[in-house]
CSV table of C-alpha atoms in Angstrom, one decimal:
chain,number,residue,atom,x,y,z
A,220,UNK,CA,59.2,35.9,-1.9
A,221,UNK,CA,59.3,35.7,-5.7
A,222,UNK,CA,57.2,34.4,-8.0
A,223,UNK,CA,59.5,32.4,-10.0
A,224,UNK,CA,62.1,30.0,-9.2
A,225,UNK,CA,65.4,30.0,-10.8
A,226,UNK,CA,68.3,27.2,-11.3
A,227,UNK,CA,71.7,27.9,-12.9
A,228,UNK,CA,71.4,28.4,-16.4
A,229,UNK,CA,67.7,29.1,-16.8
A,230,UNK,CA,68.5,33.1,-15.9
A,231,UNK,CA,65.3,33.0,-13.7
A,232,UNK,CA,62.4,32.5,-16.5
A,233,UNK,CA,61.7,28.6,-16.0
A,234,UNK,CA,58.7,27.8,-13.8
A,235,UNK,CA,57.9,24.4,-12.8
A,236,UNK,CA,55.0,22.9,-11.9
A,237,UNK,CA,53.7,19.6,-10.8
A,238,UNK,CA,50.3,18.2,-12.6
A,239,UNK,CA,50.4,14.7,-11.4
A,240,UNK,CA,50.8,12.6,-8.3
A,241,UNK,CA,51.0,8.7,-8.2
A,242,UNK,CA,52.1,6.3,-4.9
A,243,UNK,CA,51.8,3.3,-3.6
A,244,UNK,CA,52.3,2.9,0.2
A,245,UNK,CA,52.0,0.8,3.8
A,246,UNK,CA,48.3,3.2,3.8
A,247,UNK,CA,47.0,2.9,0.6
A,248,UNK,CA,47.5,1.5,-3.1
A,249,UNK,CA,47.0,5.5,-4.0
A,250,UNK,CA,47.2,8.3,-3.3
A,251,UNK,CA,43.3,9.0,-2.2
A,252,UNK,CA,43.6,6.3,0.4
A,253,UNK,CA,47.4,7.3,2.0
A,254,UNK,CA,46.3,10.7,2.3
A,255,UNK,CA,43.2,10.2,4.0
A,256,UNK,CA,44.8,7.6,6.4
A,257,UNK,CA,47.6,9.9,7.1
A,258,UNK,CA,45.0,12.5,8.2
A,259,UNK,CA,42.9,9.7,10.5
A,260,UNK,CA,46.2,9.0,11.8
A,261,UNK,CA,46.1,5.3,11.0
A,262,UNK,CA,49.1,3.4,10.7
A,263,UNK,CA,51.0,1.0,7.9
A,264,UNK,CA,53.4,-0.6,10.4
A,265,UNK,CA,52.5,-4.2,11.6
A,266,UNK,CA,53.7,-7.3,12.3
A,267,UNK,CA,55.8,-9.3,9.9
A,268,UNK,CA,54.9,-13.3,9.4
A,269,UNK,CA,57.7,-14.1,7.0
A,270,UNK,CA,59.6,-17.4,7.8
A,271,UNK,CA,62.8,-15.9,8.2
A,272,UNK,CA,62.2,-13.3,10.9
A,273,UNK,CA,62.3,-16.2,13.3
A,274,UNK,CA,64.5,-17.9,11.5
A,275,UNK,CA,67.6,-15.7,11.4
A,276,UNK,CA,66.5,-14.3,15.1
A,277,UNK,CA,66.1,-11.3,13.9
A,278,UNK,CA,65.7,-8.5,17.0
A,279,UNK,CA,63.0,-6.6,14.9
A,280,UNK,CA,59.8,-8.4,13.9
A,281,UNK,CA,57.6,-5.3,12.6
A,282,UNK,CA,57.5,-3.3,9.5
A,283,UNK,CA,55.1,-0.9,7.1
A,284,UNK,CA,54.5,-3.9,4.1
A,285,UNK,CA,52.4,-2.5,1.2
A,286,UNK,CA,48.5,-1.7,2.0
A,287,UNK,CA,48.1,-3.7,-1.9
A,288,UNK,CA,50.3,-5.8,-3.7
A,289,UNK,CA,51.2,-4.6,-7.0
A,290,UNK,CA,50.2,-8.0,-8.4
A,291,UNK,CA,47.0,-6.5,-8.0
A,292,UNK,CA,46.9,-4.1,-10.8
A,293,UNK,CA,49.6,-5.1,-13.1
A,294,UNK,CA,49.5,-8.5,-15.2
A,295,UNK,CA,51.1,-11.7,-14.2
A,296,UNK,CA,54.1,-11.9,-16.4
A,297,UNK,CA,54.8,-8.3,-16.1
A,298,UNK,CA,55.2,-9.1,-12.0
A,299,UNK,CA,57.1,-12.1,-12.8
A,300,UNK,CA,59.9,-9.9,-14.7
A,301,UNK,CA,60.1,-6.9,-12.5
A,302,UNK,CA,61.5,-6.8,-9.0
A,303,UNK,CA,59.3,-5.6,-6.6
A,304,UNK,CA,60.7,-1.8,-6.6
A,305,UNK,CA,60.0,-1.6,-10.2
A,306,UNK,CA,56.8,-3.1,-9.5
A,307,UNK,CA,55.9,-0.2,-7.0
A,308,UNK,CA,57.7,2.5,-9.2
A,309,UNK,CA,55.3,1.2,-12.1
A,310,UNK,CA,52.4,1.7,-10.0
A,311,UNK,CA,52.7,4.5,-8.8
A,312,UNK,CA,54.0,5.9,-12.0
A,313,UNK,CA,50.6,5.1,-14.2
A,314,UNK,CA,48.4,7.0,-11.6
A,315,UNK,CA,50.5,9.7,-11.4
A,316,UNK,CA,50.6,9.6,-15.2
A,317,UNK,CA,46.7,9.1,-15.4
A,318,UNK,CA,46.5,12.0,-12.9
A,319,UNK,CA,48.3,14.8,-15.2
A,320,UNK,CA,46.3,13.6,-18.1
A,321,UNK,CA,48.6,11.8,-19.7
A,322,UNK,CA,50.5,14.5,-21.8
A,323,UNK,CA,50.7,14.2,-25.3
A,324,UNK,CA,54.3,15.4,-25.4
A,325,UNK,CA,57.6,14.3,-27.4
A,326,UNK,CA,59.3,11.7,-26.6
A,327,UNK,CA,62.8,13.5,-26.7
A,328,UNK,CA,61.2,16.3,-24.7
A,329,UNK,CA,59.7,13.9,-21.9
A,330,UNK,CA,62.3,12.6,-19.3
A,331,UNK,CA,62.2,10.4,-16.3
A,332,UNK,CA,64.4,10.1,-13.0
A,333,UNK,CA,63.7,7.3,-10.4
A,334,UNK,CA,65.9,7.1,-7.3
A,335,UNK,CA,66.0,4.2,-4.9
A,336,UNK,CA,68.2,3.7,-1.8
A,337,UNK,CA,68.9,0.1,-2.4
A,338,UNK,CA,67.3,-0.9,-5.8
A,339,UNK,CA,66.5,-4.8,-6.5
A,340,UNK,CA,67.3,-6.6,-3.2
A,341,UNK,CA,64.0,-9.2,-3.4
A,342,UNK,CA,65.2,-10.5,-6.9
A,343,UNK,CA,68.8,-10.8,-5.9
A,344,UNK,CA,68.1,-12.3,-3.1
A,345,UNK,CA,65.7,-14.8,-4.9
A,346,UNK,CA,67.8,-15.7,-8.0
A,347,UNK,CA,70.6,-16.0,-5.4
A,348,UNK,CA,68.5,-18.9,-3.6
A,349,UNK,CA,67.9,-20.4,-6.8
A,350,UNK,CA,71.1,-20.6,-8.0
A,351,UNK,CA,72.4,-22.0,-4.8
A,352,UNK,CA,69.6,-24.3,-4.5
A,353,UNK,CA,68.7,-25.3,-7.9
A,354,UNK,CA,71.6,-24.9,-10.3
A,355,UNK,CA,72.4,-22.3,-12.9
A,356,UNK,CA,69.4,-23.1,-15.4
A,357,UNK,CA,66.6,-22.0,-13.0
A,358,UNK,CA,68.0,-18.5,-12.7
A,359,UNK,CA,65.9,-16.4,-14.8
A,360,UNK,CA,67.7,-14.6,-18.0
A,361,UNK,CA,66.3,-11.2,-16.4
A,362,UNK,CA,68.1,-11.1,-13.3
A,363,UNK,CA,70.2,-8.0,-14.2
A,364,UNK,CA,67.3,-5.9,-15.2
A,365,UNK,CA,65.7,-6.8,-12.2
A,366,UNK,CA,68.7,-6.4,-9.2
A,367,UNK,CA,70.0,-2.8,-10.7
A,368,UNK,CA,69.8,0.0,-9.3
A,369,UNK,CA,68.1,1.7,-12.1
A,370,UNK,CA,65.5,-0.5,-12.7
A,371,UNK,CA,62.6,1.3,-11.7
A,372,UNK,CA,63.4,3.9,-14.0
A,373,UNK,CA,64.3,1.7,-16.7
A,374,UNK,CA,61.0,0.6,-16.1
A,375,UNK,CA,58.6,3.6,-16.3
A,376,UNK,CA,60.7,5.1,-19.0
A,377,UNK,CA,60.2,2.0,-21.1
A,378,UNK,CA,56.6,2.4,-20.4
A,379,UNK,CA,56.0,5.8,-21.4
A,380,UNK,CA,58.8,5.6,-24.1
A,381,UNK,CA,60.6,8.4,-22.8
A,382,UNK,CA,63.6,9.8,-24.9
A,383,UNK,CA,64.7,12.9,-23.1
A,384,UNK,CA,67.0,11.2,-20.2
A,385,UNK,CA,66.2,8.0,-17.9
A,386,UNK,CA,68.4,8.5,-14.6
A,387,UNK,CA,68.1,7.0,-11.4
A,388,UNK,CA,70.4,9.0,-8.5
A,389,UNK,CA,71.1,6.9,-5.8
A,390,UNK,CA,71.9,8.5,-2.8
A,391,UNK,CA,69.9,6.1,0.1
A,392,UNK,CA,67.2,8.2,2.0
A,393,UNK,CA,67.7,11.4,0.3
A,394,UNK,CA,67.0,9.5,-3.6
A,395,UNK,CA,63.1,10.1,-3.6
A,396,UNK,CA,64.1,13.9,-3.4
A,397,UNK,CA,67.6,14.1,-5.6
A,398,UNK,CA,65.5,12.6,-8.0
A,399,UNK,CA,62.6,15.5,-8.1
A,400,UNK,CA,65.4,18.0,-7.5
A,401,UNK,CA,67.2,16.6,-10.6
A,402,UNK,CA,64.0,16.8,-12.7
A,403,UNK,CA,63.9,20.1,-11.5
A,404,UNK,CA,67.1,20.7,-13.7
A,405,UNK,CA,66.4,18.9,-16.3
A,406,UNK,CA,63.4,21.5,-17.2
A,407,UNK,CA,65.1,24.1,-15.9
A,408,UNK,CA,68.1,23.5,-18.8
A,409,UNK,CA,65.7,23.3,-21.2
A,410,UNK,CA,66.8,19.5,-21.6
A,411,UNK,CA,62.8,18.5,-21.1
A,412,UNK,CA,59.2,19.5,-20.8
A,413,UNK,CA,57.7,17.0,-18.8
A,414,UNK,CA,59.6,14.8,-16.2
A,415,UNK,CA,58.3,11.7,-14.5
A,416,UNK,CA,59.9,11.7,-11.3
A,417,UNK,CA,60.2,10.2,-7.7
A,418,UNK,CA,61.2,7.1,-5.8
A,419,UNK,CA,60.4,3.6,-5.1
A,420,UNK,CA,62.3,1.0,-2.7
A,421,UNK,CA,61.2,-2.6,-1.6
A,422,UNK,CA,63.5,-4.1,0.6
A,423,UNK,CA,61.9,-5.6,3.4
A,424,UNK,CA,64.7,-8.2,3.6
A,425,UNK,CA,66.0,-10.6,5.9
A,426,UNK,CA,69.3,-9.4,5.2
A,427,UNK,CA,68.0,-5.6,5.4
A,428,UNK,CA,66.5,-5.8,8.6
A,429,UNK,CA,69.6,-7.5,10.1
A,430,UNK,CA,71.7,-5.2,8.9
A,431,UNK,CA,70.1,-1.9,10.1
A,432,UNK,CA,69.7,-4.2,13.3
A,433,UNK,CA,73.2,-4.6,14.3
A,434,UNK,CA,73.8,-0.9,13.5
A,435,UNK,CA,71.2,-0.4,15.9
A,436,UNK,CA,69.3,1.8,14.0
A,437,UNK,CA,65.6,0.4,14.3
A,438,UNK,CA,62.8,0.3,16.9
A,439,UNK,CA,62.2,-2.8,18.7
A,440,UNK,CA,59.1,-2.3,20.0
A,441,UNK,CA,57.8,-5.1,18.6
A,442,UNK,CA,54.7,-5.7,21.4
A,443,UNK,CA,53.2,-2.5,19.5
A,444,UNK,CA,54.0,-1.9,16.3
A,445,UNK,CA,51.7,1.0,15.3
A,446,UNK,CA,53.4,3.2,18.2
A,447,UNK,CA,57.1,2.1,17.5
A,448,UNK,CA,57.9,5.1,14.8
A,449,UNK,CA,58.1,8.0,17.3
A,450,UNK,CA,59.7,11.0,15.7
A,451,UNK,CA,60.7,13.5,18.2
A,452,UNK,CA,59.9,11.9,20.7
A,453,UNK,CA,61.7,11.8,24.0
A,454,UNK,CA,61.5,7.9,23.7
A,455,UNK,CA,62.0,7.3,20.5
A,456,UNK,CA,64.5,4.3,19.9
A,457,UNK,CA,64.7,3.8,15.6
A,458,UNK,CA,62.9,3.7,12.9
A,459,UNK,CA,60.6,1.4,11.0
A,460,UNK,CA,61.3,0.1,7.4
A,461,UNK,CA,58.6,0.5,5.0
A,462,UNK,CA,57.9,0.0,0.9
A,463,UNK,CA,56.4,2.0,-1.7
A,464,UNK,CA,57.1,4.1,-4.3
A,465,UNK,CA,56.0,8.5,-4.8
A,466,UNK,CA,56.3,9.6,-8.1
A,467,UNK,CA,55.2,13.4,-9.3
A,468,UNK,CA,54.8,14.5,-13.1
A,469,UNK,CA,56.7,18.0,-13.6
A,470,UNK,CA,56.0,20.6,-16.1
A,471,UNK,CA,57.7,23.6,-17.7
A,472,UNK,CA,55.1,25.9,-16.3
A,473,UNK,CA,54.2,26.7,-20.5
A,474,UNK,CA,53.8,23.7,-21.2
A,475,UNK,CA,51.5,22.9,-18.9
A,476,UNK,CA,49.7,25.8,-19.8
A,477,UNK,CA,49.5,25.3,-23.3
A,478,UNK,CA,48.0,21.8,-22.8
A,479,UNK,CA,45.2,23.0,-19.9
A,480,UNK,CA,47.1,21.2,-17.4
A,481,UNK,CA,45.7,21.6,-13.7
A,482,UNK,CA,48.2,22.6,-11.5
A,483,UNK,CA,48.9,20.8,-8.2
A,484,UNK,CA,51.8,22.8,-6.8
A,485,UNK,CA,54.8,24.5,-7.2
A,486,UNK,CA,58.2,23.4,-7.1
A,487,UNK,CA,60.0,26.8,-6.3
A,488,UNK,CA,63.3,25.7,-5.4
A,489,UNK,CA,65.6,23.0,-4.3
A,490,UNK,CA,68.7,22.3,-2.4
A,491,UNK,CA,71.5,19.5,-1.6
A,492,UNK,CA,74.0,19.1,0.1
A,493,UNK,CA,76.8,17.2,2.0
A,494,UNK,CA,78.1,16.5,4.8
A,495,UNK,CA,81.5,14.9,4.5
A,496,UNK,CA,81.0,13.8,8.5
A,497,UNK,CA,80.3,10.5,9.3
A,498,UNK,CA,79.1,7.6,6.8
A,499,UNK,CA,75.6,7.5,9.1
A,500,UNK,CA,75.2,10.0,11.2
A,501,UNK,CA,74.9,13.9,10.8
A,502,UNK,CA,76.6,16.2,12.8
A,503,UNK,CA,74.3,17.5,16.0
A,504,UNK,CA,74.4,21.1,14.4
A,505,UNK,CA,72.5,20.1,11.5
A,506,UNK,CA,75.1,22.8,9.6
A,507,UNK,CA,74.9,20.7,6.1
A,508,UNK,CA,71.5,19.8,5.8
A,509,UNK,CA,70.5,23.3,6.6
A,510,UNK,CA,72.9,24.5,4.0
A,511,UNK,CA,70.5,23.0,1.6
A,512,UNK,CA,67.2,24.4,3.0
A,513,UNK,CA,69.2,27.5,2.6
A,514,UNK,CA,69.9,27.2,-0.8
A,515,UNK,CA,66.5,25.8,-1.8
A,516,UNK,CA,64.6,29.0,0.1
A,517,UNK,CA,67.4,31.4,-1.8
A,518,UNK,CA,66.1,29.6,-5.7
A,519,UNK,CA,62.6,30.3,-3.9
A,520,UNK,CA,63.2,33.8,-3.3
A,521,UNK,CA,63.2,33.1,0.2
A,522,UNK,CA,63.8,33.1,3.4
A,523,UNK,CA,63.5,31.4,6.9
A,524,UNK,CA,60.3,33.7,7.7
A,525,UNK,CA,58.2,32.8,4.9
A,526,UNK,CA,58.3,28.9,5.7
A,527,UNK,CA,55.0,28.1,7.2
A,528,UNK,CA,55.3,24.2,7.4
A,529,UNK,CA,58.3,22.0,7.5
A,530,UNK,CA,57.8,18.1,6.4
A,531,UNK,CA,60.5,16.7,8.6
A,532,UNK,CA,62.8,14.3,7.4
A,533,UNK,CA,62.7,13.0,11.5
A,534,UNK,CA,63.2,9.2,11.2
A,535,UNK,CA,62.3,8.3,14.9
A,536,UNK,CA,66.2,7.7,15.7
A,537,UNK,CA,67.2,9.6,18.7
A,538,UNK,CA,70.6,11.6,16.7
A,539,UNK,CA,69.2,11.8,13.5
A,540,UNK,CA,65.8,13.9,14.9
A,541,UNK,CA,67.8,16.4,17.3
A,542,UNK,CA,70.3,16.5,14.3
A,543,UNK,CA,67.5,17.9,12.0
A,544,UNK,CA,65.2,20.3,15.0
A,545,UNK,CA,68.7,22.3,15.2
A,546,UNK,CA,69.2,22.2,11.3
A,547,UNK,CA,65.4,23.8,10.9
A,548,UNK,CA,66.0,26.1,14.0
A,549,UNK,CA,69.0,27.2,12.3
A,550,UNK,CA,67.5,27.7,8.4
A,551,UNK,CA,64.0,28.6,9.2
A,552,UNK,CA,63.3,29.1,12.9
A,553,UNK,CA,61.0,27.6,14.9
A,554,UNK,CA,57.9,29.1,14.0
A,555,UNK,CA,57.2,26.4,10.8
A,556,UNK,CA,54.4,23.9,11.9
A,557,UNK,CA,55.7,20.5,11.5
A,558,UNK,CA,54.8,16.9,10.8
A,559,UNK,CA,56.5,13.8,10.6
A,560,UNK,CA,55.0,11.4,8.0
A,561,UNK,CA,57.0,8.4,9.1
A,562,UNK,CA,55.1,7.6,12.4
A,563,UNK,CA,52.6,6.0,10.3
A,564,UNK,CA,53.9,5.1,6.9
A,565,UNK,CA,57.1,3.8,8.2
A,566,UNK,CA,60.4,4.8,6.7
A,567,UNK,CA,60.4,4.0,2.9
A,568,UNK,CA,63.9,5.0,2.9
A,569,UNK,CA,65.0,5.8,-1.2
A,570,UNK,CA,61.0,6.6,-2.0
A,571,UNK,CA,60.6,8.8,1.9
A,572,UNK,CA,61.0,12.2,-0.2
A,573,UNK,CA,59.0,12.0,-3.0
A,574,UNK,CA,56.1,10.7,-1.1
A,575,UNK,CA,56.7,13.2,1.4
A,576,UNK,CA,57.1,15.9,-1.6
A,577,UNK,CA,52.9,14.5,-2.8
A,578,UNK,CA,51.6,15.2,1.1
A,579,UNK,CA,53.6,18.7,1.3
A,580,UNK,CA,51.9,19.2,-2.0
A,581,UNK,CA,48.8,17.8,-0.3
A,582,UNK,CA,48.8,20.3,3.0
A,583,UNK,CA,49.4,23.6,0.8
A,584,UNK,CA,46.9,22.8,-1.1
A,585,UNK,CA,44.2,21.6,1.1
A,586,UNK,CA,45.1,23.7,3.9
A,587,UNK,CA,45.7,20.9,6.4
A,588,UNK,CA,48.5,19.3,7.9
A,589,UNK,CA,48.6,15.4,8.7
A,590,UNK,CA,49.5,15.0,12.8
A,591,UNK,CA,52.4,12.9,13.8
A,592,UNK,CA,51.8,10.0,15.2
A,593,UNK,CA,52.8,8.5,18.6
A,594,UNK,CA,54.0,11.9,19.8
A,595,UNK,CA,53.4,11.3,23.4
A,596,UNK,CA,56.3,12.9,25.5
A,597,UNK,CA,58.2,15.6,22.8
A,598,UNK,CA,62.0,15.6,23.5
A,599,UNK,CA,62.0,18.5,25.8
A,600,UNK,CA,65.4,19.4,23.8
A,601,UNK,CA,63.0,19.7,20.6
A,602,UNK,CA,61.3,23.3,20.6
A,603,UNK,CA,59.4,22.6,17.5
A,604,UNK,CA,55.7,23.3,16.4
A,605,UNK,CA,54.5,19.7,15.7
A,606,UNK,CA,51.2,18.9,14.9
A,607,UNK,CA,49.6,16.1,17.4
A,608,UNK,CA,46.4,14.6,17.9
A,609,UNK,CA,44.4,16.0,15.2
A,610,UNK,CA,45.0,17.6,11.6
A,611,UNK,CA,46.1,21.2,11.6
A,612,UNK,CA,44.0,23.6,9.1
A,613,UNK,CA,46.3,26.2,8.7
A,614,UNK,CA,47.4,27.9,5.2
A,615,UNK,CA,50.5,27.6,4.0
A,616,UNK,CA,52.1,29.6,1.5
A,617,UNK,CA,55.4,28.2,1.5
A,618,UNK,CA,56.8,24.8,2.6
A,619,UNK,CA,60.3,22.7,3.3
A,620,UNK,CA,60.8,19.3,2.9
A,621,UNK,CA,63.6,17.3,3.9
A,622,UNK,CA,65.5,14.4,3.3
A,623,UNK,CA,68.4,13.1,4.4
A,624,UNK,CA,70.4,9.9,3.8
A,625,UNK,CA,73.3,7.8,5.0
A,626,UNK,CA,76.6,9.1,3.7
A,627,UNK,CA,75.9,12.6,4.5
A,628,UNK,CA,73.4,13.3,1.5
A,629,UNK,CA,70.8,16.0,2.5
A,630,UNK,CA,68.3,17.4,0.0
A,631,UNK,CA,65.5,19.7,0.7
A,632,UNK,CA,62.6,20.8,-1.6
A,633,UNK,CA,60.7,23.9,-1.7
A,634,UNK,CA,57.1,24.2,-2.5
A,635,UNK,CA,54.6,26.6,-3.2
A,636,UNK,CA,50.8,27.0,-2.5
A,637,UNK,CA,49.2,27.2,-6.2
């Protein structure tokens, strides 16, 4: 493997590193706290008591809500303006910002990209209400900024006053990751020095949940919600929803030197990818998505063999998880040891990959890996190394992870132990 990663058009030189990790999640209102309930193997998912899951007769009555309401740190009339995936995305966003040291770099060298899967469903769904319900005057004059897609990113870039790029890729469960992977290029052009970057999604809608519903794509084990997200497992029957945001702080790797930044990992290399199949579902050989583990371990300097841990994408649904244990098989083997963070934290669909980037980040570092939860019976069909039970201390130099979302988007993200 070599030491430095390379993009088109950076002829090899650029180095980027990551000096700053902020979330918000169903485990904790930080990073600290998720982590170390991901390692006790505690879970986010519980029981929803919203109005409308009876209401509507919805088939699914869990979810992984927030561990703290952003209302909690930010002020009262900064809530009131800011849907709640902006909210999250803020959150999240200062620590990470706090956490790098909160670079004193210029604004038209400092970017930000924020994806999101769905964007500003609560306040749509809201102002909707009140229009209906109330007439035109009680809709509030910032509905737009609130429902749009880029909104989160609107939002942090306005907050650190970054002039460099705002952008805010869109691509469902893969966004979290298509949004690190694009800050990746943006230093890697030389458009940028630092890049906020990440995902947030809060969506835990009546409309949302019906809809995933009748596609059938969620568990109904509503009796036991902390054991319903079952990646890999031979009964596994959907996933969980979930909200929360993961955002990371990248550096040119001399930038970060020149400033005495501490260096958290190593983005070495990235990869997406399509897979013009089906508008949901992957094809069983996995070919596409690992067609971009391929191409992130070749800007690694890679290769299958070096991978020593994969942080699965593995939703819990029973085509999606044997999609992606014979994309892995076929792009790095089967020796990687493996984790699904979704058994606990619930599937936080546009933010999955940037959270899941912080605890890749986390277990090179560290030298642990979080176990998956709710593993009971493995899918006899799935050969793979996944950690159960306990943590795993094992060290890592090299590590996958993937995300993959509806409409055939797969992107995978290659990091390096520091």
């Amino acid at each position: 493997m070599t030491s430095s990663p390379s993009a088109p058009g950076d002829g090899g030189r650029t180095s980027v590193v990551v000096t700053g990790f902020g979330a918000t999640t169903p485990l904790g209102g930080d990073v600290a706290s998720t982590w170390e309930a991901l390692l006790a193997g505690r879970s986010g998912v519980g029981t929803l008591e919203q109005d409308w899951v009876a209401r509507f007769e919805l088939p699914v009555h869990i979810a992984a809500q927030l561990a703290v309401e952003p209302t909690e740190t930010l002020s009262r009339v900064q809530a009131r303006r800011l849907d709640r995936s902006e909210q999250v995305a803020l959150v999240a966003a200062r620590e990470a910002w706090a956490h790098a040291g909160s670079p004193e770099v210029d604004p038209e060298r400092l970017g930000v990209v924020i994806g999101t899967g769905v964007g500003g469903a609560v306040a749509l769904l809201d102002q909707d209400d009140l229009l209906e319900n109330q007439g035109l005057r009680k809709v509030s004059v910032m509905t737009i900024p609130m429902l749009m897609p880029n909104g989160p990113a609107a939002t942090v870039g306005l907050e650190l006053g970054a002039r460099a790029g705002v952008h805010a890729p869109t691509s469902a469960c893969a966004s979290g990751s298509e949004a690190i992977a694009t800050a990746y290029r943006m230093i890697a052009m030389g458009d940028a020095d630092v890049v906020v970057c990440g995902g947030a999604e809060a969506c835990i809608t009546g409309i949302t949940l019906a809809g995933f519903s009748q596609m059938r794509a969620m568990s109904t084990r509503n009796d036991d919600p902390a054991s319903a997200s079952r990646p890999f497992d031979a009964d596994r029957d959907g996933f969980v929803i979930g909200e929360g945001s993961g955002i990371v702080v990248l550096e040119r790797e001399e930038f970060a030197a020149a400033r005495g930044a501490t260096v958290l990992g190593r983005l070495v290399g990235y990869g997406m990818s399509s897979d013009a199949f089906h508008i949901t579902a992957s094809p069983a050989d996995g070919e596409g998505q690992a067609r971009a583990m391929t191409t992130a371990l070749r800007r690694a300097g890679a290769t299958g063999s070096d991978v020593g841990h994969v942080n699965a994408h593995a939703t819990s649904t029973p085509i999606g998880d044997a999609a992606e244990f014979a994309s892995i098989t076929r792009a790095v083997g089967d020796h990687a040891v493996v984790t699904a963070p979704k058994s606990t934290l619930g599937h936080t669909l546009g933010a999955a990959g940037a959270l899941e980037s912080i605890i890749t980040m986390l277990s090179l570092s560290e030298g642990v890996i979080p176990p998956t939860a709710n593993l009971v019976h493995q899918d006899p069909a799935i050969t793979l190394d996944v950690v159960t039970g306990e943590p795993r201390r094992v060290q890592v130099d090299l590590a996958i992870n993937n995300s993959f979302g509806f409409g055939g988007h797969n992107v995978a993200l290659a990091f390096a132990r520091v």
